[in-house]
Amino acid sequence: MKRFWDQAVATRTGDGHAVLLDGRPLRLPGAGPLSLPTAPLAEAVAAEWQAAGGAKGAEFRMEDVPLTRVVATALDRIAPDTEPSILALAEYGGTDLLCYRAAEPRLAARQRREWQPLLEWAVDQYGAPLGVTTGIMPISQPAASRAALAAALARRNALELAALGVAIPALGSLVLGLALAEGHLDAAEATRLAFLDEDFQQELWGVDAEAAERRRNVAADVDLAARLLALARR
């Protein structure tokens, strides 16, 4: 697409904050006005659009405005009905990465040392104990625990759910995603914990280029989610 504006700025509106492109309000893909709850979030979205393409008339892609894309998902698709997002994310509680441990003793010990405190945190925070198994065969988690984790998601607003919709699939863990949202973990630590297995394999066999690229992509997604969670906080 061609950049059609010179200046992108954040501004206060009657009930929130907007972004103006050469004085005209930025609109959502669904044609509604972009209305944001905090000034820092509006300023961050405006900064993306100010940088996109570099100058008026240049080419730009929606990949240049990743924060805007997640915000648009929140406001256009999630806000009208949060239940589908809550149900989809809650499914990760049944297959949480932290519950599946390796047979290799050294890796299993590392997983127990690094992951078990997060599962214990989920018990303290949400009353949601999750079972642990060795290998990759699925295990059934307590219905009450899954319901408690779903209730934790239901307390999140549309912007937070959109951020978690990026972070939780990237991490493969509902517990890690909620810990990120609660401020119990930062983005770097959540990513490190999600890549415990890969780091162990790398220590044994060296760096794999494809795995390293995947990690960079996951880290970028988790950073984006954490940034939105912080910016959307009133």
JSON list of C-alpha atoms in Angstrom, two decimals:
[
{"chain": "A", "resi": 1, "resn": "MET", "atom": "CA", "xyz": [0.00, 0.00, 0.00]},
{"chain": "A", "resi": 2, "resn": "LYS", "atom": "CA", "xyz": [1.03, 3.60, -0.51]},
{"chain": "A", "resi": 3, "resn": "ARG", "atom": "CA", "xyz": [1.51, 5.85, 2.47]},
{"chain": "A", "resi": 4, "resn": "PHE", "atom": "CA", "xyz": [-1.04, 8.65, 2.04]},
{"chain": "A", "resi": 5, "resn": "TRP", "atom": "CA", "xyz": [-0.26, 10.82, 5.08]},
{"chain": "A", "resi": 6, "resn": "ASP", "atom": "CA", "xyz": [2.52, 13.06, 6.34]},
{"chain": "A", "resi": 7, "resn": "GLN", "atom": "CA", "xyz": [1.81, 13.23, 10.06]},
{"chain": "A", "resi": 8, "resn": "ALA", "atom": "CA", "xyz": [0.36, 10.70, 12.52]},
{"chain": "A", "resi": 9, "resn": "VAL", "atom": "CA", "xyz": [-0.49, 12.09, 15.94]},
{"chain": "A", "resi": 10, "resn": "ALA", "atom": "CA", "xyz": [-2.38, 10.94, 19.03]},
{"chain": "A", "resi": 11, "resn": "THR", "atom": "CA", "xyz": [-5.18, 13.11, 20.36]},
{"chain": "A", "resi": 12, "resn": "ARG", "atom": "CA", "xyz": [-7.68, 13.10, 23.19]},
{"chain": "A", "resi": 13, "resn": "THR", "atom": "CA", "xyz": [-11.34, 12.53, 22.29]},
{"chain": "A", "resi": 14, "resn": "GLY", "atom": "CA", "xyz": [-14.46, 12.82, 24.39]},
{"chain": "A", "resi": 15, "resn": "ASP", "atom": "CA", "xyz": [-14.41, 9.23, 25.62]},
{"chain": "A", "resi": 16, "resn": "GLY", "atom": "CA", "xyz": [-10.88, 8.09, 24.91]},
{"chain": "A", "resi": 17, "resn": "HIS", "atom": "CA", "xyz": [-7.92, 8.65, 22.62]},
{"chain": "A", "resi": 18, "resn": "ALA", "atom": "CA", "xyz": [-7.64, 8.61, 18.82]},
{"chain": "A", "resi": 19, "resn": "VAL", "atom": "CA", "xyz": [-4.93, 8.70, 16.16]},
{"chain": "A", "resi": 20, "resn": "LEU", "atom": "CA", "xyz": [-5.10, 11.29, 13.39]},
{"chain": "A", "resi": 21, "resn": "LEU", "atom": "CA", "xyz": [-3.47, 10.89, 9.97]},
{"chain": "A", "resi": 22, "resn": "ASP", "atom": "CA", "xyz": [-3.10, 14.42, 8.62]},
{"chain": "A", "resi": 23, "resn": "GLY", "atom": "CA", "xyz": [-6.01, 15.42, 10.81]},
{"chain": "A", "resi": 24, "resn": "ARG", "atom": "CA", "xyz": [-8.29, 12.55, 9.83]},
{"chain": "A", "resi": 25, "resn": "PRO", "atom": "CA", "xyz": [-9.16, 9.84, 12.39]},
{"chain": "A", "resi": 26, "resn": "LEU", "atom": "CA", "xyz": [-7.59, 6.43, 11.85]},
{"chain": "A", "resi": 27, "resn": "ARG", "atom": "CA", "xyz": [-10.39, 3.91, 11.42]},
{"chain": "A", "resi": 28, "resn": "LEU", "atom": "CA", "xyz": [-10.69, 0.21, 12.08]},
{"chain": "A", "resi": 29, "resn": "PRO", "atom": "CA", "xyz": [-10.95, -2.33, 9.23]},
{"chain": "A", "resi": 30, "resn": "GLY", "atom": "CA", "xyz": [-14.64, -2.62, 10.10]},
{"chain": "A", "resi": 31, "resn": "ALA", "atom": "CA", "xyz": [-14.93, 1.14, 9.39]},
{"chain": "A", "resi": 32, "resn": "GLY", "atom": "CA", "xyz": [-15.53, 2.16, 13.00]},
{"chain": "A", "resi": 33, "resn": "PRO", "atom": "CA", "xyz": [-13.38, 4.86, 14.59]},
{"chain": "A", "resi": 34, "resn": "LEU", "atom": "CA", "xyz": [-10.26, 3.77, 16.47]},
{"chain": "A", "resi": 35, "resn": "SER", "atom": "CA", "xyz": [-10.89, 4.71, 20.12]},
{"chain": "A", "resi": 36, "resn": "LEU", "atom": "CA", "xyz": [-8.23, 3.73, 22.63]},
{"chain": "A", "resi": 37, "resn": "PRO", "atom": "CA", "xyz": [-8.43, 3.72, 26.42]},
{"chain": "A", "resi": 38, "resn": "THR", "atom": "CA", "xyz": [-5.05, 5.26, 27.28]},
{"chain": "A", "resi": 39, "resn": "ALA", "atom": "CA", "xyz": [-2.84, 8.04, 25.97]},
{"chain": "A", "resi": 40, "resn": "PRO", "atom": "CA", "xyz": [0.32, 5.84, 25.95]},
{"chain": "A", "resi": 41, "resn": "LEU", "atom": "CA", "xyz": [-1.42, 3.29, 23.71]},
{"chain": "A", "resi": 42, "resn": "ALA", "atom": "CA", "xyz": [-2.63, 5.98, 21.32]},
{"chain": "A", "resi": 43, "resn": "GLU", "atom": "CA", "xyz": [0.86, 7.48, 21.20]},
{"chain": "A", "resi": 44, "resn": "ALA", "atom": "CA", "xyz": [2.42, 4.09, 20.46]},
{"chain": "A", "resi": 45, "resn": "VAL", "atom": "CA", "xyz": [-0.07, 3.43, 17.63]},
{"chain": "A", "resi": 46, "resn": "ALA", "atom": "CA", "xyz": [0.58, 6.92, 16.22]},
{"chain": "A", "resi": 47, "resn": "ALA", "atom": "CA", "xyz": [4.35, 6.26, 16.36]},
{"chain": "A", "resi": 48, "resn": "GLU", "atom": "CA", "xyz": [3.89, 3.10, 14.29]},
{"chain": "A", "resi": 49, "resn": "TRP", "atom": "CA", "xyz": [2.01, 5.01, 11.61]},
{"chain": "A", "resi": 50, "resn": "GLN", "atom": "CA", "xyz": [4.48, 7.87, 11.66]},
{"chain": "A", "resi": 51, "resn": "ALA", "atom": "CA", "xyz": [7.33, 5.41, 11.00]},
{"chain": "A", "resi": 52, "resn": "ALA", "atom": "CA", "xyz": [5.48, 3.17, 8.49]},
{"chain": "A", "resi": 53, "resn": "GLY", "atom": "CA", "xyz": [6.94, 3.53, 5.01]},
{"chain": "A", "resi": 54, "resn": "GLY", "atom": "CA", "xyz": [9.16, 6.41, 6.04]},
{"chain": "A", "resi": 55, "resn": "ALA", "atom": "CA", "xyz": [7.51, 9.19, 4.02]},
{"chain": "A", "resi": 56, "resn": "LYS", "atom": "CA", "xyz": [4.32, 10.07, 2.15]},
{"chain": "A", "resi": 57, "resn": "GLY", "atom": "CA", "xyz": [4.02, 8.17, -1.13]},
{"chain": "A", "resi": 58, "resn": "ALA", "atom": "CA", "xyz": [6.31, 5.33, -0.02]},
{"chain": "A", "resi": 59, "resn": "GLU", "atom": "CA", "xyz": [5.23, 1.70, 0.18]},
{"chain": "A", "resi": 60, "resn": "PHE", "atom": "CA", "xyz": [4.15, 0.30, 3.53]},
{"chain": "A", "resi": 61, "resn": "ARG", "atom": "CA", "xyz": [2.68, -2.99, 4.75]},
{"chain": "A", "resi": 62, "resn": "MET", "atom": "CA", "xyz": [0.40, -3.82, 7.65]},
{"chain": "A", "resi": 63, "resn": "GLU", "atom": "CA", "xyz": [3.34, -5.76, 9.07]},
{"chain": "A", "resi": 64, "resn": "ASP", "atom": "CA", "xyz": [4.84, -2.31, 9.72]},
{"chain": "A", "resi": 65, "resn": "VAL", "atom": "CA", "xyz": [2.08, -1.59, 12.28]},
{"chain": "A", "resi": 66, "resn": "PRO", "atom": "CA", "xyz": [1.88, -4.78, 14.39]},
{"chain": "A", "resi": 67, "resn": "LEU", "atom": "CA", "xyz": [0.46, -3.08, 17.48]},
{"chain": "A", "resi": 68, "resn": "THR", "atom": "CA", "xyz": [-2.32, -1.59, 15.36]},
{"chain": "A", "resi": 69, "resn": "ARG", "atom": "CA", "xyz": [-3.19, -5.01, 13.93]},
{"chain": "A", "resi": 70, "resn": "VAL", "atom": "CA", "xyz": [-3.63, -6.55, 17.39]},
{"chain": "A", "resi": 71, "resn": "VAL", "atom": "CA", "xyz": [-5.59, -3.55, 18.64]},
{"chain": "A", "resi": 72, "resn": "ALA", "atom": "CA", "xyz": [-7.87, -3.74, 15.59]},
{"chain": "A", "resi": 73, "resn": "THR", "atom": "CA", "xyz": [-8.49, -7.43, 16.31]},
{"chain": "A", "resi": 74, "resn": "ALA", "atom": "CA", "xyz": [-9.42, -6.53, 19.87]},
{"chain": "A", "resi": 75, "resn": "LEU", "atom": "CA", "xyz": [-11.84, -3.76, 18.97]},
{"chain": "A", "resi": 76, "resn": "ASP", "atom": "CA", "xyz": [-13.35, -5.18, 15.77]},
{"chain": "A", "resi": 77, "resn": "ARG", "atom": "CA", "xyz": [-13.55, -8.89, 16.53]},
{"chain": "A", "resi": 78, "resn": "ILE", "atom": "CA", "xyz": [-13.16, -9.56, 20.25]},
{"chain": "A", "resi": 79, "resn": "ALA", "atom": "CA", "xyz": [-14.94, -6.65, 21.95]},
{"chain": "A", "resi": 80, "resn": "PRO", "atom": "CA", "xyz": [-18.40, -7.39, 20.46]},
{"chain": "A", "resi": 81, "resn": "ASP", "atom": "CA", "xyz": [-18.32, -10.89, 21.98]},
{"chain": "A", "resi": 82, "resn": "THR", "atom": "CA", "xyz": [-15.38, -11.98, 24.14]},
{"chain": "A", "resi": 83, "resn": "GLU", "atom": "CA", "xyz": [-16.64, -15.52, 24.78]},
{"chain": "A", "resi": 84, "resn": "PRO", "atom": "CA", "xyz": [-15.14, -17.20, 21.66]},
{"chain": "A", "resi": 85, "resn": "SER", "atom": "CA", "xyz": [-11.70, -15.81, 22.49]},
{"chain": "A", "resi": 86, "resn": "ILE", "atom": "CA", "xyz": [-11.98, -16.86, 26.12]},
{"chain": "A", "resi": 87, "resn": "LEU", "atom": "CA", "xyz": [-13.01, -20.39, 25.15]},
{"chain": "A", "resi": 88, "resn": "ALA", "atom": "CA", "xyz": [-10.24, -20.72, 22.55]},
{"chain": "A", "resi": 89, "resn": "LEU", "atom": "CA", "xyz": [-7.52, -19.54, 24.93]},
{"chain": "A", "resi": 90, "resn": "ALA", "atom": "CA", "xyz": [-8.88, -21.64, 27.80]},
{"chain": "A", "resi": 91, "resn": "GLU", "atom": "CA", "xyz": [-8.26, -24.76, 25.69]},
{"chain": "A", "resi": 92, "resn": "TYR", "atom": "CA", "xyz": [-4.53, -24.26, 26.25]},
{"chain": "A", "resi": 93, "resn": "GLY", "atom": "CA", "xyz": [-5.15, -25.08, 29.92]},
{"chain": "A", "resi": 94, "resn": "GLY", "atom": "CA", "xyz": [-5.80, -28.66, 28.88]},
{"chain": "A", "resi": 95, "resn": "THR", "atom": "CA", "xyz": [-2.50, -29.04, 27.02]},
{"chain": "A", "resi": 96, "resn": "ASP", "atom": "CA", "xyz": [-0.24, -26.57, 28.82]},
{"chain": "A", "resi": 97, "resn": "LEU", "atom": "CA", "xyz": [3.44, -26.87, 27.90]},
{"chain": "A", "resi": 98, "resn": "LEU", "atom": "CA", "xyz": [4.46, -26.78, 31.57]},
{"chain": "A", "resi": 99, "resn": "CYS", "atom": "CA", "xyz": [2.63, -30.04, 32.26]},
{"chain": "A", "resi": 100, "resn": "TYR", "atom": "CA", "xyz": [4.60, -32.18, 29.79]},
{"chain": "A", "resi": 101, "resn": "ARG", "atom": "CA", "xyz": [8.01, -33.28, 31.05]},
{"chain": "A", "resi": 102, "resn": "ALA", "atom": "CA", "xyz": [10.86, -35.07, 29.33]},
{"chain": "A", "resi": 103, "resn": "ALA", "atom": "CA", "xyz": [12.02, -38.61, 30.01]},
{"chain": "A", "resi": 104, "resn": "GLU", "atom": "CA", "xyz": [15.66, -37.47, 29.88]},
{"chain": "A", "resi": 105, "resn": "PRO", "atom": "CA", "xyz": [16.62, -37.07, 33.57]},
{"chain": "A", "resi": 106, "resn": "ARG", "atom": "CA", "xyz": [18.70, -33.89, 33.27]},
{"chain": "A", "resi": 107, "resn": "LEU", "atom": "CA", "xyz": [16.07, -32.09, 31.21]},
{"chain": "A", "resi": 108, "resn": "ALA", "atom": "CA", "xyz": [13.28, -33.37, 33.46]},
{"chain": "A", "resi": 109, "resn": "ALA", "atom": "CA", "xyz": [15.10, -31.99, 36.50]},
{"chain": "A", "resi": 110, "resn": "ARG", "atom": "CA", "xyz": [15.49, -28.62, 34.80]},
{"chain": "A", "resi": 111, "resn": "GLN", "atom": "CA", "xyz": [11.81, -28.57, 33.84]},
{"chain": "A", "resi": 112, "resn": "ARG", "atom": "CA", "xyz": [10.79, -29.43, 37.39]},
{"chain": "A", "resi": 113, "resn": "ARG", "atom": "CA", "xyz": [13.02, -26.70, 38.83]},
{"chain": "A", "resi": 114, "resn": "GLU", "atom": "CA", "xyz": [11.92, -24.02, 36.34]},
{"chain": "A", "resi": 115, "resn": "TRP", "atom": "CA", "xyz": [8.32, -24.93, 35.54]},
{"chain": "A", "resi": 116, "resn": "GLN", "atom": "CA", "xyz": [6.90, -26.33, 38.78]},
{"chain": "A", "resi": 117, "resn": "PRO", "atom": "CA", "xyz": [6.98, -22.95, 40.57]},
{"chain": "A", "resi": 118, "resn": "LEU", "atom": "CA", "xyz": [4.75, -21.54, 37.80]},
{"chain": "A", "resi": 119, "resn": "LEU", "atom": "CA", "xyz": [2.23, -24.35, 38.26]},
{"chain": "A", "resi": 120, "resn": "GLU", "atom": "CA", "xyz": [2.29, -23.71, 42.00]},
{"chain": "A", "resi": 121, "resn": "TRP", "atom": "CA", "xyz": [1.75, -20.00, 41.29]},
{"chain": "A", "resi": 122, "resn": "ALA", "atom": "CA", "xyz": [-1.36, -20.93, 39.26]},
{"chain": "A", "resi": 123, "resn": "VAL", "atom": "CA", "xyz": [-2.69, -22.80, 42.29]},
{"chain": "A", "resi": 124, "resn": "ASP", "atom": "CA", "xyz": [-2.07, -19.83, 44.60]},
{"chain": "A", "resi": 125, "resn": "GLN", "atom": "CA", "xyz": [-3.35, -17.24, 42.10]},
{"chain": "A", "resi": 126, "resn": "TYR", "atom": "CA", "xyz": [-6.35, -19.03, 40.62]},
{"chain": "A", "resi": 127, "resn": "GLY", "atom": "CA", "xyz": [-6.95, -22.20, 42.61]},
{"chain": "A", "resi": 128, "resn": "ALA", "atom": "CA", "xyz": [-6.09, -24.20, 39.48]},
{"chain": "A", "resi": 129, "resn": "PRO", "atom": "CA", "xyz": [-3.87, -27.24, 40.12]},
{"chain": "A", "resi": 130, "resn": "LEU", "atom": "CA", "xyz": [-2.73, -28.96, 36.92]},
{"chain": "A", "resi": 131, "resn": "GLY", "atom": "CA", "xyz": [-1.40, -32.49, 36.59]},
{"chain": "A", "resi": 132, "resn": "VAL", "atom": "CA", "xyz": [2.03, -33.31, 35.20]},
{"chain": "A", "resi": 133, "resn": "THR", "atom": "CA", "xyz": [3.05, -36.19, 32.96]},
{"chain": "A", "resi": 134, "resn": "THR", "atom": "CA", "xyz": [6.12, -37.57, 31.19]},
{"chain": "A", "resi": 135, "resn": "GLY", "atom": "CA", "xyz": [6.05, -37.60, 27.41]},
{"chain": "A", "resi": 136, "resn": "ILE", "atom": "CA", "xyz": [3.63, -36.07, 24.94]},
{"chain": "A", "resi": 137, "resn": "MET", "atom": "CA", "xyz": [0.51, -38.21, 25.36]},
{"chain": "A", "resi": 138, "resn": "PRO", "atom": "CA", "xyz": [-2.35, -35.93, 26.46]},
{"chain": "A", "resi": 139, "resn": "ILE", "atom": "CA", "xyz": [-3.64, -36.11, 30.02]},
{"chain": "A", "resi": 140, "resn": "SER", "atom": "CA", "xyz": [-6.97, -34.87, 31.33]},
{"chain": "A", "resi": 141, "resn": "GLN", "atom": "CA", "xyz": [-6.79, -31.86, 33.61]},
{"chain": "A", "resi": 142, "resn": "PRO", "atom": "CA", "xyz": [-9.28, -31.29, 36.45]},
{"chain": "A", "resi": 143, "resn": "ALA", "atom": "CA", "xyz": [-12.45, -29.66, 35.19]},
{"chain": "A", "resi": 144, "resn": "ALA", "atom": "CA", "xyz": [-12.44, -27.26, 38.17]},
{"chain": "A", "resi": 145, "resn": "SER", "atom": "CA", "xyz": [-8.92, -26.11, 37.31]},
{"chain": "A", "resi": 146, "resn": "ARG", "atom": "CA", "xyz": [-9.78, -25.51, 33.68]},
{"chain": "A", "resi": 147, "resn": "ALA", "atom": "CA", "xyz": [-12.87, -23.58, 34.75]},
{"chain": "A", "resi": 148, "resn": "ALA", "atom": "CA", "xyz": [-10.79, -21.45, 37.13]},
{"chain": "A", "resi": 149, "resn": "LEU", "atom": "CA", "xyz": [-8.31, -20.60, 34.36]},
{"chain": "A", "resi": 150, "resn": "ALA", "atom": "CA", "xyz": [-11.18, -19.75, 32.01]},
{"chain": "A", "resi": 151, "resn": "ALA", "atom": "CA", "xyz": [-12.61, -17.47, 34.69]},
{"chain": "A", "resi": 152, "resn": "ALA", "atom": "CA", "xyz": [-9.23, -15.72, 34.93]},
{"chain": "A", "resi": 153, "resn": "LEU", "atom": "CA", "xyz": [-9.41, -15.06, 31.20]},
{"chain": "A", "resi": 154, "resn": "ALA", "atom": "CA", "xyz": [-12.99, -13.83, 31.48]},
{"chain": "A", "resi": 155, "resn": "ARG", "atom": "CA", "xyz": [-11.82, -11.07, 33.81]},
{"chain": "A", "resi": 156, "resn": "ARG", "atom": "CA", "xyz": [-9.65, -9.63, 31.01]},
{"chain": "A", "resi": 157, "resn": "ASN", "atom": "CA", "xyz": [-10.88, -6.94, 28.64]},
{"chain": "A", "resi": 158, "resn": "ALA", "atom": "CA", "xyz": [-10.80, -7.17, 24.84]},
{"chain": "A", "resi": 159, "resn": "LEU", "atom": "CA", "xyz": [-7.36, -5.58, 24.46]},
{"chain": "A", "resi": 160, "resn": "GLU", "atom": "CA", "xyz": [-5.88, -7.91, 27.07]},
{"chain": "A", "resi": 161, "resn": "LEU", "atom": "CA", "xyz": [-7.50, -10.93, 25.41]},
{"chain": "A", "resi": 162, "resn": "ALA", "atom": "CA", "xyz": [-6.07, -9.85, 22.05]},
{"chain": "A", "resi": 163, "resn": "ALA", "atom": "CA", "xyz": [-2.61, -9.62, 23.61]},
{"chain": "A", "resi": 164, "resn": "LEU", "atom": "CA", "xyz": [-3.03, -13.04, 25.20]},
{"chain": "A", "resi": 165, "resn": "GLY", "atom": "CA", "xyz": [-4.26, -14.33, 21.84]},
{"chain": "A", "resi": 166, "resn": "VAL", "atom": "CA", "xyz": [-0.78, -13.56, 20.56]},
{"chain": "A", "resi": 167, "resn": "ALA", "atom": "CA", "xyz": [1.24, -14.65, 23.60]},
{"chain": "A", "resi": 168, "resn": "ILE", "atom": "CA", "xyz": [-0.46, -17.89, 24.67]},
{"chain": "A", "resi": 169, "resn": "PRO", "atom": "CA", "xyz": [-0.27, -19.72, 21.31]},
{"chain": "A", "resi": 170, "resn": "ALA", "atom": "CA", "xyz": [3.31, -18.49, 20.83]},
{"chain": "A", "resi": 171, "resn": "LEU", "atom": "CA", "xyz": [4.33, -19.80, 24.26]},
{"chain": "A", "resi": 172, "resn": "GLY", "atom": "CA", "xyz": [2.18, -22.93, 24.12]},
{"chain": "A", "resi": 173, "resn": "SER", "atom": "CA", "xyz": [1.13, -22.23, 27.70]},
{"chain": "A", "resi": 174, "resn": "LEU", "atom": "CA", "xyz": [-1.91, -20.63, 29.27]},
{"chain": "A", "resi": 175, "resn": "VAL", "atom": "CA", "xyz": [-0.08, -20.42, 32.61]},
{"chain": "A", "resi": 176, "resn": "LEU", "atom": "CA", "xyz": [2.86, -18.53, 31.10]},
{"chain": "A", "resi": 177, "resn": "GLY", "atom": "CA", "xyz": [0.46, -16.20, 29.28]},
{"chain": "A", "resi": 178, "resn": "LEU", "atom": "CA", "xyz": [-1.48, -15.40, 32.45]},
{"chain": "A", "resi": 179, "resn": "ALA", "atom": "CA", "xyz": [1.76, -14.92, 34.40]},
{"chain": "A", "resi": 180, "resn": "LEU", "atom": "CA", "xyz": [2.79, -12.40, 31.74]},
{"chain": "A", "resi": 181, "resn": "ALA", "atom": "CA", "xyz": [-0.55, -10.59, 32.01]},
{"chain": "A", "resi": 182, "resn": "GLU", "atom": "CA", "xyz": [-0.34, -10.48, 35.81]},
{"chain": "A", "resi": 183, "resn": "GLY", "atom": "CA", "xyz": [3.19, -9.04, 35.71]},
{"chain": "A", "resi": 184, "resn": "HIS", "atom": "CA", "xyz": [4.54, -12.18, 37.40]},
{"chain": "A", "resi": 185, "resn": "LEU", "atom": "CA", "xyz": [6.88, -12.71, 34.42]},
{"chain": "A", "resi": 186, "resn": "ASP", "atom": "CA", "xyz": [8.30, -10.34, 31.83]},
{"chain": "A", "resi": 187, "resn": "ALA", "atom": "CA", "xyz": [8.40, -11.16, 28.13]},
{"chain": "A", "resi": 188, "resn": "ALA", "atom": "CA", "xyz": [12.03, -12.32, 28.11]},
{"chain": "A", "resi": 189, "resn": "GLU", "atom": "CA", "xyz": [11.53, -14.71, 31.04]},
{"chain": "A", "resi": 190, "resn": "ALA", "atom": "CA", "xyz": [8.29, -16.12, 29.62]},
{"chain": "A", "resi": 191, "resn": "THR", "atom": "CA", "xyz": [10.04, -16.81, 26.32]},
{"chain": "A", "resi": 192, "resn": "ARG", "atom": "CA", "xyz": [13.04, -18.39, 28.06]},
{"chain": "A", "resi": 193, "resn": "LEU", "atom": "CA", "xyz": [10.79, -20.74, 30.01]},
{"chain": "A", "resi": 194, "resn": "ALA", "atom": "CA", "xyz": [8.90, -21.73, 26.87]},
{"chain": "A", "resi": 195, "resn": "PHE", "atom": "CA", "xyz": [12.19, -22.69, 25.19]},
{"chain": "A", "resi": 196, "resn": "LEU", "atom": "CA", "xyz": [13.65, -24.76, 28.00]},
{"chain": "A", "resi": 197, "resn": "ASP", "atom": "CA", "xyz": [13.63, -27.93, 25.89]},
{"chain": "A", "resi": 198, "resn": "GLU", "atom": "CA", "xyz": [15.19, -26.23, 22.87]},
{"chain": "A", "resi": 199, "resn": "ASP", "atom": "CA", "xyz": [17.91, -24.66, 24.99]},
{"chain": "A", "resi": 200, "resn": "PHE", "atom": "CA", "xyz": [18.79, -28.06, 26.42]},
{"chain": "A", "resi": 201, "resn": "GLN", "atom": "CA", "xyz": [19.03, -29.56, 22.94]},
{"chain": "A", "resi": 202, "resn": "GLN", "atom": "CA", "xyz": [21.14, -26.64, 21.79]},
{"chain": "A", "resi": 203, "resn": "GLU", "atom": "CA", "xyz": [23.59, -27.23, 24.62]},
{"chain": "A", "resi": 204, "resn": "LEU", "atom": "CA", "xyz": [24.00, -30.81, 23.40]},
{"chain": "A", "resi": 205, "resn": "TRP", "atom": "CA", "xyz": [23.99, -30.38, 19.63]},
{"chain": "A", "resi": 206, "resn": "GLY", "atom": "CA", "xyz": [24.61, -26.72, 18.86]},
{"chain": "A", "resi": 207, "resn": "VAL", "atom": "CA", "xyz": [22.46, -24.01, 17.32]},
{"chain": "A", "resi": 208, "resn": "ASP", "atom": "CA", "xyz": [19.90, -24.96, 14.67]},
{"chain": "A", "resi": 209, "resn": "ALA", "atom": "CA", "xyz": [19.17, -22.06, 12.31]},
{"chain": "A", "resi": 210, "resn": "GLU", "atom": "CA", "xyz": [15.49, -22.95, 11.88]},
{"chain": "A", "resi": 211, "resn": "ALA", "atom": "CA", "xyz": [14.97, -23.27, 15.63]},
{"chain": "A", "resi": 212, "resn": "ALA", "atom": "CA", "xyz": [16.75, -19.96, 16.22]},
{"chain": "A", "resi": 213, "resn": "GLU", "atom": "CA", "xyz": [14.47, -18.24, 13.70]},
{"chain": "A", "resi": 214, "resn": "ARG", "atom": "CA", "xyz": [11.39, -19.70, 15.37]},
{"chain": "A", "resi": 215, "resn": "ARG", "atom": "CA", "xyz": [12.60, -18.43, 18.74]},
{"chain": "A", "resi": 216, "resn": "ARG", "atom": "CA", "xyz": [13.11, -14.93, 17.36]},
{"chain": "A", "resi": 217, "resn": "ASN", "atom": "CA", "xyz": [9.58, -14.95, 15.98]},
{"chain": "A", "resi": 218, "resn": "VAL", "atom": "CA", "xyz": [8.11, -16.17, 19.27]},
{"chain": "A", "resi": 219, "resn": "ALA", "atom": "CA", "xyz": [10.10, -13.59, 21.22]},
{"chain": "A", "resi": 220, "resn": "ALA", "atom": "CA", "xyz": [8.81, -10.83, 18.94]},
{"chain": "A", "resi": 221, "resn": "ASP", "atom": "CA", "xyz": [5.21, -12.00, 19.44]},
{"chain": "A", "resi": 222, "resn": "VAL", "atom": "CA", "xyz": [5.58, -12.19, 23.23]},
{"chain": "A", "resi": 223, "resn": "ASP", "atom": "CA", "xyz": [7.26, -8.76, 23.32]},
{"chain": "A", "resi": 224, "resn": "LEU", "atom": "CA", "xyz": [4.35, -7.32, 21.30]},
{"chain": "A", "resi": 225, "resn": "ALA", "atom": "CA", "xyz": [1.79, -8.90, 23.63]},
{"chain": "A", "resi": 226, "resn": "ALA", "atom": "CA", "xyz": [3.59, -7.64, 26.74]},
{"chain": "A", "resi": 227, "resn": "ARG", "atom": "CA", "xyz": [3.82, -4.15, 25.25]},
{"chain": "A", "resi": 228, "resn": "LEU", "atom": "CA", "xyz": [0.09, -4.03, 24.54]},
{"chain": "A", "resi": 229, "resn": "LEU", "atom": "CA", "xyz": [-0.73, -5.31, 28.03]},
{"chain": "A", "resi": 230, "resn": "ALA", "atom": "CA", "xyz": [1.37, -2.52, 29.54]},
{"chain": "A", "resi": 231, "resn": "LEU", "atom": "CA", "xyz": [0.10, 0.25, 27.24]},
{"chain": "A", "resi": 232, "resn": "ALA", "atom": "CA", "xyz": [-3.56, -0.67, 27.70]},
{"chain": "A", "resi": 233, "resn": "ARG", "atom": "CA", "xyz": [-3.34, -0.48, 31.50]},
{"chain": "A", "resi": 234, "resn": "ARG", "atom": "CA", "xyz": [-5.27, 2.52, 32.79]}
]
